[in-house]
């Protein structure tokens, strides 16, 4: 059984290496999500992470949620577009320390979303 802390750390590591197929191929997160037996586990994991981040973007039929929108933006710019923490903090007009707190919260939201979607206990 995987602990939440192990899942969270595997998620964080996989996001930090989102575009590195060698890291993605051997990531324990693929097994945790049940996609390790895909024909290309590295691509499947990368797509699962990108889809997970995209799922946080507001859908038209769901009322606006500023916290969810902020989490989406942080994950998008930090991991998908690979901005540094300093660049993103400057863009958002917050300190890097405040960004790290918000980034942890965004990772928590993404972790919960992925756990629900892939039935990770």
GROMACS .gro file of C-alpha atoms in nm, residues 4 16 18 21 26-27 43 45-46 53 58 60 66 71 75 81-82 84 89-90 102 110 112-114 118-119:
model
   27
    4UNK     CA    1  -0.025   0.968   0.063
   16UNK     CA    2   0.962   1.839  -1.196
   18UNK     CA    3   0.760   1.629  -1.689
   21UNK     CA    4   1.105   1.041  -2.074
   26UNK     CA    5   1.088   0.467  -1.429
   27UNK     CA    6   0.860   0.682  -1.216
   43UNK     CA    7   0.400   0.916  -2.251
   45UNK     CA    8   0.228   0.936  -1.737
   46UNK     CA    9   0.308   1.266  -1.904
   53UNK     CA   10  -0.357   1.993  -1.463
   58UNK     CA   11  -1.264   2.612  -1.511
   60UNK     CA   12  -1.804   2.654  -1.863
   66UNK     CA   13  -1.065   3.152  -0.772
   71UNK     CA   14  -0.385   2.638  -0.863
   75UNK     CA   15   0.078   2.426  -1.209
   81UNK     CA   16   0.564   2.593  -1.926
   82UNK     CA   17   0.860   2.540  -1.690
   84UNK     CA   18   1.113   2.929  -1.244
   89UNK     CA   19   0.628   3.487  -0.825
   90UNK     CA   20   0.715   3.807  -1.013
  102UNK     CA   21   0.052   2.822  -0.295
  110UNK     CA   22  -0.379   1.792  -0.813
  112UNK     CA   23  -0.640   1.461  -0.469
  113UNK     CA   24  -0.779   1.495  -0.819
  114UNK     CA   25  -0.549   1.223  -0.956
  118UNK     CA   26  -0.728   0.679  -1.092
  119UNK     CA   27  -0.881   0.529  -0.776
   0.00000   0.00000   0.00000
